[in-house]
GROMACS .gro file of C-alpha atoms in nm:
model
  337
    1MET     CA    1  12.770  -1.518  -8.372
    2LYS     CA    2  12.416  -1.611  -8.283
    3THR     CA    3  12.300  -1.748  -8.613
    4LYS     CA    4  12.151  -2.087  -8.527
    5LEU     CA    5  11.819  -1.944  -8.414
    6GLN     CA    6  11.774  -1.779  -8.752
    7ASN     CA    7  11.773  -2.122  -8.914
    8CYS     CA    8  11.520  -2.276  -8.674
    9VAL     CA    9  11.150  -2.184  -8.683
   10PHE     CA   10  10.901  -2.306  -8.426
   11THR     CA   11  10.529  -2.234  -8.400
   12LEU     CA   12  10.357  -2.280  -8.065
   13ALA     CA   13   9.996  -2.397  -8.061
   14ALA     CA   14   9.910  -2.183  -7.765
   15GLY     CA   15   9.922  -1.827  -7.895
   16ALA     CA   16   9.886  -1.686  -7.548
   17MET     CA   17  10.233  -1.811  -7.464
   18LEU     CA   18  10.398  -1.609  -7.738
   19ALA     CA   19  10.335  -1.256  -7.617
   20GLN     CA   20  10.524  -1.207  -7.293
   21PRO     CA   21  10.639  -0.875  -7.149
   22ALA     CA   22  11.008  -0.818  -7.106
   23LEU     CA   23  10.964  -0.847  -6.729
   24ALA     CA   24  10.681  -1.070  -6.613
   25GLU     CA   25  10.550  -1.046  -6.259
   26GLU     CA   26  10.561  -1.423  -6.250
   27TRP     CA   27  10.826  -1.622  -6.432
   28ARG     CA   28  10.722  -1.971  -6.531
   29PHE     CA   29  10.993  -2.232  -6.480
   30ASN     CA   30  10.946  -2.523  -6.721
   31ASN     CA   31  11.069  -2.842  -6.554
   32PHE     CA   32  11.029  -3.152  -6.772
   33LEU     CA   33  11.118  -3.385  -6.482
   34PRO     CA   34  10.842  -3.553  -6.279
   35GLU     CA   35  10.753  -3.371  -5.959
   36THR     CA   36  10.861  -3.681  -5.765
   37ARG     CA   37  11.224  -3.658  -5.879
   38PRO     CA   38  11.477  -3.535  -5.618
   39GLU     CA   39  11.596  -3.269  -5.862
   40SER     CA   40  11.244  -3.129  -5.879
   41ALA     CA   41  11.244  -3.076  -5.504
   42GLN     CA   42  11.573  -2.889  -5.539
   43ILE     CA   43  11.426  -2.673  -5.816
   44ASP     CA   44  11.128  -2.594  -5.592
   45LYS     CA   45  11.375  -2.485  -5.323
   46PHE     CA   46  11.554  -2.265  -5.578
   47ALA     CA   47  11.226  -2.092  -5.668
   48GLN     CA   48  11.137  -2.053  -5.302
   49ASP     CA   49  11.477  -1.894  -5.232
   50VAL     CA   50  11.428  -1.645  -5.515
   51ASN     CA   51  11.074  -1.562  -5.406
   52THR     CA   52  11.183  -1.512  -5.045
   53ALA     CA   53  11.470  -1.285  -5.147
   54LEU     CA   54  11.234  -1.078  -5.362
   55ALA     CA   55  10.935  -1.080  -5.129
   56ASP     CA   56  10.921  -0.700  -5.130
   57ARG     CA   57  10.905  -0.688  -5.511
   58ASP     CA   58  10.627  -0.771  -5.754
   59PHE     CA   59  10.814  -1.078  -5.881
   60SER     CA   60  10.802  -1.455  -5.832
   61ILE     CA   61  10.898  -1.783  -5.998
   62GLU     CA   62  10.638  -2.058  -6.036
   63VAL     CA   63  10.765  -2.407  -6.121
   64TYR     CA   64  10.567  -2.627  -6.362
   65HIS     CA   65  10.678  -2.989  -6.325
   66GLY     CA   66  10.653  -3.289  -6.554
   67GLY     CA   67  10.629  -3.094  -6.878
   68SER     CA   68  10.290  -2.957  -6.771
   69LEU     CA   69  10.339  -2.649  -6.991
   70GLY     CA   70  10.322  -2.879  -7.291
   71ILE     CA   71  10.673  -2.807  -7.420
   72PRO     CA   72  10.858  -3.119  -7.543
   73ASN     CA   73  11.206  -3.130  -7.392
   74THR     CA   74  11.347  -3.193  -7.741
   75ASP     CA   75  11.208  -2.856  -7.858
   76LEU     CA   76  11.363  -2.634  -7.594
   77LEU     CA   77  11.625  -2.482  -7.824
   78ARG     CA   78  11.336  -2.365  -8.039
   79VAL     CA   79  11.107  -2.248  -7.758
   80VAL     CA   80  11.325  -2.078  -7.496
   81PRO     CA   81  11.480  -1.823  -7.739
   82THR     CA   82  11.131  -1.699  -7.829
   83GLY     CA   83  11.058  -1.599  -7.469
   84ALA     CA   84  10.749  -1.822  -7.477
   85VAL     CA   85  10.849  -1.945  -7.132
   86GLU     CA   86  11.060  -1.733  -6.901
   87MET     CA   87  11.288  -2.003  -6.758
   88SER     CA   88  11.348  -2.369  -6.835
   89LEU     CA   89  11.547  -2.668  -6.726
   90MET     CA   90  11.750  -2.803  -7.020
   91TRP     CA   91  11.949  -3.122  -7.073
   92SER     CA   92  12.197  -3.140  -7.357
   93ASN     CA   93  12.141  -3.508  -7.438
   94TYR     CA   94  11.778  -3.435  -7.531
   95LEU     CA   95  11.873  -3.163  -7.779
   96GLY     CA   96  12.067  -3.355  -8.041
   97ARG     CA   97  11.815  -3.298  -8.319
   98ASP     CA   98  11.884  -2.924  -8.327
   99ALA     CA   99  12.235  -2.919  -8.179
  100PRO     CA  100  12.407  -3.252  -8.250
  101GLU     CA  101  12.735  -3.113  -8.120
  102LEU     CA  102  12.590  -3.113  -7.767
  103GLY     CA  103  12.574  -3.492  -7.781
  104SER     CA  104  12.953  -3.507  -7.796
  105VAL     CA  105  13.002  -3.349  -7.453
  106PHE     CA  106  12.867  -3.623  -7.225
  107VAL     CA  107  12.795  -3.964  -7.381
  108GLN     CA  108  12.601  -4.203  -7.156
  109GLY     CA  109  12.844  -4.445  -6.989
  110ALA     CA  110  13.166  -4.276  -7.103
  111ILE     CA  111  13.228  -4.121  -6.759
  112SER     CA  112  13.165  -4.359  -6.471
  113THR     CA  113  13.338  -4.240  -6.153
  114VAL     CA  114  13.293  -3.942  -5.923
  115ASP     CA  115  13.659  -3.842  -5.969
  116GLU     CA  116  13.618  -3.837  -6.346
  117LEU     CA  117  13.295  -3.642  -6.315
  118LYS     CA  118  13.449  -3.377  -6.092
  119SER     CA  119  13.740  -3.335  -6.332
  120VAL     CA  120  13.516  -3.261  -6.630
  121LEU     CA  121  13.228  -3.064  -6.477
  122PRO     CA  122  13.397  -2.720  -6.499
  123VAL     CA  123  13.481  -2.782  -6.865
  124ALA     CA  124  13.130  -2.908  -6.941
  125GLN     CA  125  12.975  -2.602  -6.776
  126GLU     CA  126  13.190  -2.374  -6.991
  127ILE     CA  127  13.089  -2.564  -7.304
  128TYR     CA  128  12.718  -2.553  -7.226
  129THR     CA  129  12.729  -2.181  -7.147
  130GLU     CA  130  12.899  -2.116  -7.482
  131ALA     CA  131  12.668  -2.345  -7.677
  132TYR     CA  132  12.341  -2.211  -7.537
  133ASP     CA  133  12.464  -1.856  -7.590
  134ASP     CA  134  12.474  -1.936  -7.963
  135TRP     CA  135  12.100  -2.003  -7.937
  136ASP     CA  136  12.025  -1.673  -7.761
  137ILE     CA  137  11.989  -1.848  -7.425
  138THR     CA  138  12.161  -1.725  -7.111
  139THR     CA  139  12.276  -1.992  -6.867
  140VAL     CA  140  12.180  -1.874  -6.518
  141GLY     CA  141  12.258  -2.192  -6.326
  142PHE     CA  142  12.314  -2.567  -6.320
  143VAL     CA  143  12.164  -2.864  -6.140
  144ALA     CA  144  12.393  -3.162  -6.078
  145ILE     CA  145  12.270  -3.518  -6.131
  146PRO     CA  146  12.382  -3.794  -5.892
  147THR     CA  147  12.615  -4.060  -6.025
  148LEU     CA  148  12.376  -4.335  -6.123
  149SER     CA  149  12.365  -4.712  -6.154
  150VAL     CA  150  12.174  -4.796  -6.469
  151SER     CA  151  11.980  -5.122  -6.472
  152VAL     CA  152  11.769  -5.318  -6.718
  153PHE     CA  153  11.408  -5.352  -6.599
  154CYS     CA  154  11.205  -5.624  -6.774
  155ARG     CA  155  10.840  -5.727  -6.786
  156ASN     CA  156  10.829  -6.103  -6.822
  157GLU     CA  157  11.167  -6.259  -6.760
  158PRO     CA  158  11.504  -6.166  -6.610
  159VAL     CA  159  11.770  -6.037  -6.847
  160ASN     CA  160  12.126  -6.000  -6.727
  161THR     CA  161  12.351  -6.079  -7.024
  162LEU     CA  162  12.403  -5.909  -7.358
  163GLU     CA  163  12.307  -6.235  -7.528
  164GLN     CA  164  11.966  -6.226  -7.357
  165LEU     CA  165  11.932  -5.854  -7.426
  166ARG     CA  166  11.962  -5.919  -7.801
  167ASP     CA  167  11.633  -6.111  -7.786
  168VAL     CA  168  11.421  -5.827  -7.643
  169LYS     CA  169  11.305  -5.477  -7.735
  170LEU     CA  170  11.482  -5.225  -7.512
  171ARG     CA  171  11.373  -4.873  -7.416
  172VAL     CA  172  11.648  -4.610  -7.390
  173TRP     CA  173  11.635  -4.231  -7.356
  174ALA     CA  174  11.904  -4.087  -7.584
  175ARG     CA  175  12.042  -4.137  -7.933
  176GLU     CA  176  12.391  -4.227  -7.817
  177GLN     CA  177  12.239  -4.522  -7.629
  178VAL     CA  178  12.066  -4.638  -7.946
  179GLU     CA  179  12.398  -4.622  -8.130
  180THR     CA  180  12.584  -4.803  -7.852
  181PHE     CA  181  12.335  -5.086  -7.822
  182THR     CA  182  12.311  -5.119  -8.200
  183LYS     CA  183  12.685  -5.185  -8.203
  184LEU     CA  184  12.616  -5.462  -7.951
  185GLY     CA  185  12.335  -5.614  -8.159
  186VAL     CA  186  12.056  -5.495  -7.930
  187ALA     CA  187  11.731  -5.344  -8.064
  188ALA     CA  188  11.696  -5.017  -7.871
  189GLN     CA  189  11.450  -4.735  -7.924
  190ILE     CA  190  11.405  -4.395  -7.762
  191ILE     CA  191  11.088  -4.364  -7.556
  192PRO     CA  192  11.039  -4.053  -7.339
  193GLN     CA  193  11.017  -4.119  -6.968
  194GLU     CA  194  10.654  -4.004  -6.955
  195GLU     CA  195  10.564  -4.273  -7.213
  196THR     CA  196  10.775  -4.557  -7.071
  197TYR     CA  197  10.511  -4.693  -6.832
  198VAL     CA  198  10.254  -4.738  -7.109
  199ALA     CA  199  10.514  -4.875  -7.351
  200LEU     CA  200  10.602  -5.148  -7.104
  201ARG     CA  201  10.243  -5.224  -7.008
  202THR     CA  202  10.135  -5.260  -7.371
  203GLY     CA  203  10.442  -5.454  -7.485
  204VAL     CA  204  10.584  -5.189  -7.715
  205VAL     CA  205  10.910  -5.272  -7.536
  206ASP     CA  206  11.003  -5.570  -7.320
  207CYS     CA  207  11.263  -5.397  -7.106
  208ALA     CA  208  11.366  -5.046  -7.011
  209LEU     CA  209  11.701  -4.896  -6.929
  210TYR     CA  210  11.655  -4.687  -6.614
  211PRO     CA  211  11.833  -4.596  -6.288
  212ALA     CA  212  11.689  -4.772  -5.985
  213LEU     CA  213  11.714  -4.444  -5.796
  214TYR     CA  214  11.439  -4.296  -6.013
  215ALA     CA  215  11.242  -4.609  -6.110
  216SER     CA  216  10.958  -4.549  -5.866
  217THR     CA  217  10.902  -4.197  -6.000
  218ILE     CA  218  10.751  -4.349  -6.315
  219SER     CA  219  10.612  -4.658  -6.134
  220LEU     CA  220  10.835  -4.913  -6.308
  221GLN     CA  221  10.763  -5.154  -6.022
  222GLU     CA  222  10.406  -5.177  -6.151
  223VAL     CA  223  10.496  -5.284  -6.505
  224THR     CA  224  10.823  -5.478  -6.461
  225LYS     CA  225  10.917  -5.777  -6.246
  226TYR     CA  226  11.292  -5.812  -6.289
  227ALA     CA  227  11.599  -5.588  -6.285
  228SER     CA  228  11.975  -5.626  -6.321
  229PHE     CA  229  12.255  -5.371  -6.302
  230LEU     CA  230  12.438  -5.298  -6.628
  231TYR     CA  231  12.665  -4.994  -6.592
  232PRO     CA  232  12.755  -4.691  -6.376
  233MET     CA  233  12.693  -4.349  -6.524
  234ALA     CA  234  12.793  -3.993  -6.450
  235SER     CA  235  12.564  -3.750  -6.629
  236ALA     CA  236  12.580  -3.406  -6.778
  237PRO     CA  237  12.433  -3.148  -6.540
  238TYR     CA  238  12.101  -2.984  -6.619
  239THR     CA  239  12.117  -2.620  -6.725
  240ILE     CA  240  11.875  -2.345  -6.628
  241GLY     CA  241  11.819  -2.125  -6.931
  242VAL     CA  242  11.656  -1.784  -6.990
  243GLN     CA  243  11.610  -1.599  -7.319
  244ASP     CA  244  11.898  -1.353  -7.368
  245ALA     CA  245  11.677  -1.049  -7.426
  246LEU     CA  246  11.467  -1.122  -7.119
  247TRP     CA  247  11.772  -1.171  -6.898
  248GLU     CA  248  11.940  -0.856  -7.027
  249SER     CA  249  11.628  -0.649  -6.956
  250THR     CA  250  11.575  -0.789  -6.606
  251ASP     CA  251  11.628  -0.566  -6.304
  252PRO     CA  252  11.980  -0.620  -6.162
  253ALA     CA  253  11.842  -0.691  -5.815
  254ILE     CA  254  11.627  -0.973  -5.954
  255LYS     CA  255  11.919  -1.110  -6.152
  256ASP     CA  256  12.134  -1.107  -5.837
  257ALA     CA  257  11.868  -1.298  -5.641
  258ILE     CA  258  11.833  -1.559  -5.915
  259THR     CA  259  12.210  -1.600  -5.948
  260ALA     CA  260  12.257  -1.636  -5.573
  261ALA     CA  261  11.980  -1.897  -5.550
  262ALA     CA  262  12.128  -2.082  -5.849
  263ASP     CA  263  12.471  -2.089  -5.684
  264ASP     CA  264  12.314  -2.242  -5.373
  265LEU     CA  265  12.126  -2.493  -5.590
  266TRP     CA  266  12.450  -2.607  -5.750
  267GLU     CA  267  12.623  -2.632  -5.414
  268ARG     CA  268  12.340  -2.851  -5.278
  269THR     CA  269  12.323  -3.085  -5.576
  270ASN     CA  270  12.693  -3.113  -5.661
  271GLN     CA  271  12.739  -3.375  -5.386
  272TYR     CA  272  12.797  -3.745  -5.449
  273ASP     CA  273  12.898  -3.906  -5.118
  274ALA     CA  274  12.560  -4.069  -5.060
  275ASP     CA  275  12.499  -4.192  -5.416
  276ILE     CA  276  12.579  -4.560  -5.356
  277GLU     CA  277  12.385  -4.564  -5.030
  278ASN     CA  278  12.084  -4.409  -5.203
  279GLU     CA  279  12.110  -4.659  -5.488
  280MET     CA  280  12.101  -4.957  -5.254
  281ALA     CA  281  11.812  -4.809  -5.057
  282ALA     CA  282  11.621  -4.763  -5.383
  283ARG     CA  283  11.683  -5.125  -5.481
  284GLU     CA  284  11.565  -5.245  -5.142
  285LYS     CA  285  11.245  -5.043  -5.168
  286LEU     CA  286  11.180  -5.173  -5.520
  287SER     CA  287  11.235  -5.529  -5.397
  288GLU     CA  288  10.974  -5.473  -5.128
  289GLN     CA  289  10.739  -5.361  -5.406
  290GLY     CA  290  10.790  -5.680  -5.606
  291ILE     CA  291  11.100  -5.627  -5.823
  292VAL     CA  292  11.332  -5.930  -5.829
  293TRP     CA  293  11.695  -5.821  -5.849
  294GLY     CA  294  11.905  -6.058  -6.053
  295GLU     CA  295  12.278  -6.095  -6.090
  296ASP     CA  296  12.464  -5.799  -6.240
  297PHE     CA  297  12.559  -5.819  -6.607
  298PRO     CA  298  12.893  -6.004  -6.621
  299GLN     CA  299  13.212  -5.801  -6.623
  300ALA     CA  300  13.295  -5.916  -6.977
  301ASP     CA  301  12.962  -5.782  -7.103
  302ARG     CA  302  13.014  -5.453  -6.924
  303GLU     CA  303  13.359  -5.419  -7.080
  304GLN     CA  304  13.199  -5.472  -7.423
  305PHE     CA  305  12.948  -5.202  -7.339
  306VAL     CA  306  13.219  -4.951  -7.237
  307GLU     CA  307  13.414  -5.023  -7.557
  308ALA     CA  308  13.099  -4.963  -7.764
  309VAL     CA  309  13.036  -4.637  -7.576
  310SER     CA  310  13.385  -4.513  -7.661
  311GLU     CA  311  13.326  -4.588  -8.028
  312THR     CA  312  12.991  -4.408  -8.015
  313TRP     CA  313  13.147  -4.100  -7.857
  314ALA     CA  314  13.405  -4.073  -8.135
  315MET     CA  315  13.145  -4.142  -8.404
  316LEU     CA  316  12.901  -3.876  -8.281
  317ALA     CA  317  13.174  -3.612  -8.262
  318GLU     CA  318  13.300  -3.691  -8.611
  319GLU     CA  319  12.945  -3.696  -8.748
  320ALA     CA  320  12.858  -3.356  -8.598
  321GLY     CA  321  13.198  -3.208  -8.687
  322GLY     CA  322  13.310  -2.853  -8.608
  323GLU     CA  323  13.247  -2.763  -8.245
  324ALA     CA  324  13.167  -3.124  -8.155
  325LEU     CA  325  13.526  -3.228  -8.218
  326ASP     CA  326  13.648  -2.942  -8.001
  327TYR     CA  327  13.401  -3.027  -7.722
  328ARG     CA  328  13.509  -3.390  -7.713
  329ALA     CA  329  13.878  -3.295  -7.720
  330ARG     CA  330  13.831  -3.058  -7.426
  331MET     CA  331  13.648  -3.326  -7.227
  332LEU     CA  332  13.912  -3.589  -7.304
  333GLU     CA  333  14.187  -3.350  -7.199
  334ALA     CA  334  14.010  -3.292  -6.867
  335LEU     CA  335  13.982  -3.670  -6.822
  336GLY     CA  336  14.351  -3.715  -6.900
  337ARG     CA  337  14.271  -3.957  -7.184
   0.00000   0.00000   0.00000
């Protein structure tokens, strides 16, 4: 039953965004990622593929990067079901305020290898499709995220032990990270990626958790001097969502073109062979731009981190209850744990 939307009211400041026809000549794709991210280039290719396939029709997709439509990524479960934007990228770990059960699917750091990731992706995709359907959102595709190496970037001094990390203010991007670092005695706070640069420059935080692969997309090399690797991370895929009513009323030929382009998008992004090579290339480039790479966090510290992550995963599922417990159980079964 689709009852969650009935309990969630959202008012948009821009009234013009509210009244959209069932079939718009141009669908706006809300992409909260910076235009410089590799995933954004893949989303542009997706839109181009759709537009090429439908060149003889009065239909196109226009991508708006970097949250330029003014929709906070944490509000997407409230916005997309209204039809205020035709299509949006969505990431479950940003949506915990309205759907805490989604935070029990992928917890940052709980899945660390490509083999583990491949074993759980089909299950995760099923879960996300089911969960978004409860919010009157149709899942039309997915975008895979590379396996990442997450590092600690700091302004004034190198930090590469948990003991040192306890003496600084750390930026993270999701609640489960706050919970995990709190268990380790580290003061962590969520700061959106678009605010991280200013937060570091002004001293709101001393260090930021971020993958080296993406660090240059928010110019971390301009506001930090040191970095050290902390943990490997496999991430939940992004979902492409469309309001149920809009999708159901869309011409079948348009739906087919979108679905075909989305299948190709998944095939292109669901590749991980070059992840380590790309990580090292990113570190080298950042070093050339002034970042000093320190020693990795010691293995004992990383083992403490993984143990804390496991505790956080169980805690979040128990806290959310209901579907969250089922989601976590299905993921653990796929992992063979």
